[in-house]
Amino acid sequence: MSNDHTPKSNTGKMAPPQPDFKVEANPGSHVKKMIAIVSGKGGVGKSSVTAMTALWAARKGYATGILDADITGPSIPRMFGLHPWDLSANETTIFPAQSITGLKVMSMNLLMEDETQPVIWRSPVITGAMKQFWTDVAWGEVDYMFVDMPPGTGDIPLTLFQSLPVDGILIVTTPQDLVSMIVSKAIAMAKMMNVPILGLIENMSYIKCPHCGEEIHMFGSGHVEETAKKEGIPVVARIPIDSAMAAACDTGKIEYYDGNFMDGLEAVLPKI
C-alpha cells in the first residue's frame, strides 16, 4: 500500500501533507495483509461482522488473527469464548490468545480481570494502547489480520489509520437511510487517508421466514446498492438478522455457527 496519505480538501486542492506515523511491528510478527473493519457509527454489528469475516478466512485455510481495536467496547473475546488466562507472555513479549480453531486474538478485555469494567481513557492513551497491540504482541505467521476498529470517524480511527499498515477496509452498514449517510462519511475519510475500500457489508439486511424462506426486509432495501453504485464500491456480503448467530456470539460459540454469508470476500481479498 502506498504511504502517500496526502488528502484533498473539499475544494479539490491538495491539503497540507500529513506525516506518516506508521509504527513497527513486533519482530515476532509476520503479518501479510491487514484489513480494517469500520463503521460510521456504533450499533451496526461491526464486531460480529469482524468475527464472521475472520472465520471465513480461517475456514478457507488462511492463518488468521483479530486485533480488537474497539478498546472501549471490546466484544471479540466473548464471541470466541476467550479469557485473560488464554494469553501468555514473557518479560518482553505478549502472545495472542488462540481460539479452539487456532484463530489468534488480542483485545483489551483479555488484559482485564473484570470484562464489565469500563475503560475510561482519553484518546491519546487509547491509541497508545492500540499501537502496543501491534508493537508488543508477537503474532507469528498471519495471512490475514482483521482489525475491529472503533466506530465513527474521529480522532482514534484517524490515528490508527496513520499508525497501522492497513492494506484495505471493509465498511459495515445497515439498511437505514441515516446509516447510509454516515457510511458516506466513513468512505470519505478512507479516501482522504488513501486507504483502499474493498467493499460494503450490509448487516441486519433481512429476516428469512422459517416457513417459506422469503427474505423480509425489515428496514427497507436498496440503500446499500445506491451507496455502492454512487461510490463505485462492491457489496461483498448481506448478513441477515439471525437469532442463532446472536446466541453463538453471546455464548462464546461463534466458531460453531455454520451460517455462510461471506463468500463475496473471495472476489476482493486477493486484490490487495
PDB file of N, CA and C in Angstrom, residues 77-115:
ATOM      1  N   PRO A  77     -13.389 -11.172  22.357  1.00  0.00           N
ATOM      2  CA  PRO A  77     -13.068 -12.346  23.183  1.00  0.00           C
ATOM      3  C   PRO A  77     -14.292 -13.141  23.620  1.00  0.00           C
ATOM      4  N   ARG A  78     -15.363 -12.438  23.986  1.00  0.00           N
ATOM      5  CA  ARG A  78     -16.561 -13.160  24.434  1.00  0.00           C
ATOM      6  C   ARG A  78     -17.128 -14.015  23.306  1.00  0.00           C
ATOM      7  N   MET A  79     -17.126 -13.502  22.083  1.00  0.00           N
ATOM      8  CA  MET A  79     -17.672 -14.268  20.962  1.00  0.00           C
ATOM      9  C   MET A  79     -16.927 -15.576  20.752  1.00  0.00           C
ATOM     10  N   PHE A  80     -15.609 -15.556  21.042  1.00  0.00           N
ATOM     11  CA  PHE A  80     -14.784 -16.743  20.828  1.00  0.00           C
ATOM     12  C   PHE A  80     -14.551 -17.539  22.117  1.00  0.00           C
ATOM     13  N   GLY A  81     -15.209 -17.143  23.201  1.00  0.00           N
ATOM     14  CA  GLY A  81     -15.059 -17.869  24.456  1.00  0.00           C
ATOM     15  C   GLY A  81     -13.672 -17.755  25.055  1.00  0.00           C
ATOM     16  N   LEU A  82     -12.999 -16.615  24.853  1.00  0.00           N
ATOM     17  CA  LEU A  82     -11.637 -16.422  25.345  1.00  0.00           C
ATOM     18  C   LEU A  82     -11.629 -15.604  26.633  1.00  0.00           C
ATOM     19  N   HIS A  83     -10.603 -15.855  27.460  1.00  0.00           N
ATOM     20  CA  HIS A  83     -10.476 -15.222  28.764  1.00  0.00           C
ATOM     21  C   HIS A  83      -9.034 -14.759  28.985  1.00  0.00           C
ATOM     22  N   PRO A  84      -8.805 -13.906  30.006  1.00  0.00           N
ATOM     23  CA  PRO A  84      -7.437 -13.420  30.241  1.00  0.00           C
ATOM     24  C   PRO A  84      -6.403 -14.522  30.387  1.00  0.00           C
ATOM     25  N   TRP A  85      -6.774 -15.642  30.951  1.00  0.00           N
ATOM     26  CA  TRP A  85      -5.789 -16.721  31.150  1.00  0.00           C
ATOM     27  C   TRP A  85      -5.406 -17.418  29.837  1.00  0.00           C
ATOM     28  N   ASP A  86      -6.072 -17.050  28.738  1.00  0.00           N
ATOM     29  CA  ASP A  86      -5.694 -17.616  27.441  1.00  0.00           C
ATOM     30  C   ASP A  86      -4.508 -16.889  26.812  1.00  0.00           C
ATOM     31  N   LEU A  87      -4.159 -15.727  27.374  1.00  0.00           N
ATOM     32  CA  LEU A  87      -2.960 -15.022  26.927  1.00  0.00           C
ATOM     33  C   LEU A  87      -1.726 -15.644  27.566  1.00  0.00           C
ATOM     34  N   SER A  88      -0.585 -15.474  26.907  1.00  0.00           N
ATOM     35  CA  SER A  88       0.690 -15.859  27.509  1.00  0.00           C
ATOM     36  C   SER A  88       1.700 -14.754  27.231  1.00  0.00           C
ATOM     37  N   ALA A  89       2.740 -14.696  28.035  1.00  0.00           N
ATOM     38  CA  ALA A  89       3.729 -13.625  27.886  1.00  0.00           C
ATOM     39  C   ALA A  89       5.032 -14.026  28.546  1.00  0.00           C
ATOM     40  N   ASN A  90       6.100 -13.358  28.090  1.00  0.00           N
ATOM     41  CA  ASN A  90       7.363 -13.435  28.812  1.00  0.00           C
ATOM     42  C   ASN A  90       7.738 -12.029  29.256  1.00  0.00           C
ATOM     43  N   GLU A  91       8.980 -11.779  29.577  1.00  0.00           N
ATOM     44  CA  GLU A  91       9.362 -10.480  30.129  1.00  0.00           C
ATOM     45  C   GLU A  91       9.192  -9.334  29.136  1.00  0.00           C
ATOM     46  N   THR A  92       9.247  -9.609  27.850  1.00  0.00           N
ATOM     47  CA  THR A  92       9.222  -8.535  26.861  1.00  0.00           C
ATOM     48  C   THR A  92       8.096  -8.640  25.840  1.00  0.00           C
ATOM     49  N   THR A  93       7.421  -9.781  25.780  1.00  0.00           N
ATOM     50  CA  THR A  93       6.502 -10.022  24.664  1.00  0.00           C
ATOM     51  C   THR A  93       5.202 -10.643  25.145  1.00  0.00           C
ATOM     52  N   ILE A  94       4.111 -10.221  24.516  1.00  0.00           N
ATOM     53  CA  ILE A  94       2.801 -10.823  24.738  1.00  0.00           C
ATOM     54  C   ILE A  94       2.468 -11.688  23.528  1.00  0.00           C
ATOM     55  N   PHE A  95       1.853 -12.844  23.775  1.00  0.00           N
ATOM     56  CA  PHE A  95       1.433 -13.734  22.696  1.00  0.00           C
ATOM     57  C   PHE A  95      -0.098 -13.772  22.688  1.00  0.00           C
ATOM     58  N   PRO A  96      -0.713 -13.622  21.529  1.00  0.00           N
ATOM     59  CA  PRO A  96      -2.170 -13.548  21.479  1.00  0.00           C
ATOM     60  C   PRO A  96      -2.837 -14.835  21.945  1.00  0.00           C
ATOM     61  N   ALA A  97      -4.063 -14.673  22.415  1.00  0.00           N
ATOM     62  CA  ALA A  97      -4.866 -15.843  22.745  1.00  0.00           C
ATOM     63  C   ALA A  97      -5.246 -16.567  21.453  1.00  0.00           C
ATOM     64  N   GLN A  98      -5.494 -17.861  21.562  1.00  0.00           N
ATOM     65  CA  GLN A  98      -5.920 -18.626  20.391  1.00  0.00           C
ATOM     66  C   GLN A  98      -7.235 -19.337  20.678  1.00  0.00           C
ATOM     67  N   SER A  99      -8.142 -19.243  19.717  1.00  0.00           N
ATOM     68  CA  SER A  99      -9.444 -19.878  19.856  1.00  0.00           C
ATOM     69  C   SER A  99      -9.324 -21.380  19.602  1.00  0.00           C
ATOM     70  N   ILE A 100     -10.425 -22.075  19.710  1.00  0.00           N
ATOM     71  CA  ILE A 100     -10.402 -23.528  19.558  1.00  0.00           C
ATOM     72  C   ILE A 100      -9.985 -23.952  18.147  1.00  0.00           C
ATOM     73  N   THR A 101     -10.173 -23.061  17.165  1.00  0.00           N
ATOM     74  CA  THR A 101      -9.776 -23.391  15.799  1.00  0.00           C
ATOM     75  C   THR A 101      -8.449 -22.742  15.418  1.00  0.00           C
ATOM     76  N   GLY A 102      -7.767 -22.137  16.388  1.00  0.00           N
ATOM     77  CA  GLY A 102      -6.449 -21.574  16.128  1.00  0.00           C
ATOM     78  C   GLY A 102      -6.436 -20.134  15.684  1.00  0.00           C
ATOM     79  N   LEU A 103      -7.577 -19.465  15.700  1.00  0.00           N
ATOM     80  CA  LEU A 103      -7.633 -18.054  15.323  1.00  0.00           C
ATOM     81  C   LEU A 103      -7.045 -17.212  16.458  1.00  0.00           C
ATOM     82  N   LYS A 104      -6.130 -16.298  16.127  1.00  0.00           N
ATOM     83  CA  LYS A 104      -5.421 -15.511  17.136  1.00  0.00           C
ATOM     84  C   LYS A 104      -6.168 -14.214  17.442  1.00  0.00           C
ATOM     85  N   VAL A 105      -6.234 -13.857  18.731  1.00  0.00           N
ATOM     86  CA  VAL A 105      -6.996 -12.681  19.162  1.00  0.00           C
ATOM     87  C   VAL A 105      -6.213 -11.902  20.206  1.00  0.00           C
ATOM     88  N   MET A 106      -6.217 -10.571  20.050  1.00  0.00           N
ATOM     89  CA  MET A 106      -5.701  -9.678  21.088  1.00  0.00           C
ATOM     90  C   MET A 106      -6.733  -8.588  21.329  1.00  0.00           C
ATOM     91  N   SER A 107      -7.071  -8.380  22.602  1.00  0.00           N
ATOM     92  CA  SER A 107      -8.120  -7.440  22.962  1.00  0.00           C
ATOM     93  C   SER A 107      -7.868  -6.898  24.356  1.00  0.00           C
ATOM     94  N   MET A 108      -8.351  -5.697  24.612  1.00  0.00           N
ATOM     95  CA  MET A 108      -8.221  -5.109  25.937  1.00  0.00           C
ATOM     96  C   MET A 108      -8.912  -5.968  26.994  1.00  0.00           C
ATOM     97  N   ASN A 109     -10.019  -6.608  26.629  1.00  0.00           N
ATOM     98  CA  ASN A 109     -10.727  -7.437  27.602  1.00  0.00           C
ATOM     99  C   ASN A 109      -9.891  -8.627  28.075  1.00  0.00           C
ATOM    100  N   LEU A 110      -8.889  -9.016  27.302  1.00  0.00           N
ATOM    101  CA  LEU A 110      -8.017 -10.111  27.715  1.00  0.00           C
ATOM    102  C   LEU A 110      -6.974  -9.652  28.723  1.00  0.00           C
ATOM    103  N   LEU A 111      -6.896  -8.343  28.960  1.00  0.00           N
ATOM    104  CA  LEU A 111      -5.958  -7.802  29.938  1.00  0.00           C
ATOM    105  C   LEU A 111      -6.647  -7.346  31.210  1.00  0.00           C
ATOM    106  N   MET A 112      -7.957  -7.545  31.299  1.00  0.00           N
ATOM    107  CA  MET A 112      -8.734  -7.077  32.448  1.00  0.00           C
ATOM    108  C   MET A 112      -9.340  -8.256  33.200  1.00  0.00           C
ATOM    109  N   GLU A 113      -9.266  -8.188  34.525  1.00  0.00           N
ATOM    110  CA  GLU A 113      -9.840  -9.250  35.345  1.00  0.00           C
ATOM    111  C   GLU A 113     -11.361  -9.274  35.252  1.00  0.00           C
ATOM    112  N   ASP A 114     -11.964  -8.078  35.118  1.00  0.00           N
ATOM    113  CA  ASP A 114     -13.418  -7.968  35.054  1.00  0.00           C
ATOM    114  C   ASP A 114     -13.794  -7.359  33.708  1.00  0.00           C
ATOM    115  N   GLU A 115     -14.417  -8.163  32.836  1.00  0.00           N
ATOM    116  CA  GLU A 115     -14.728  -7.679  31.489  1.00  0.00           C
ATOM    117  C   GLU A 115     -15.800  -6.601  31.477  1.00  0.00           C
TER     118      GLU A 115
END
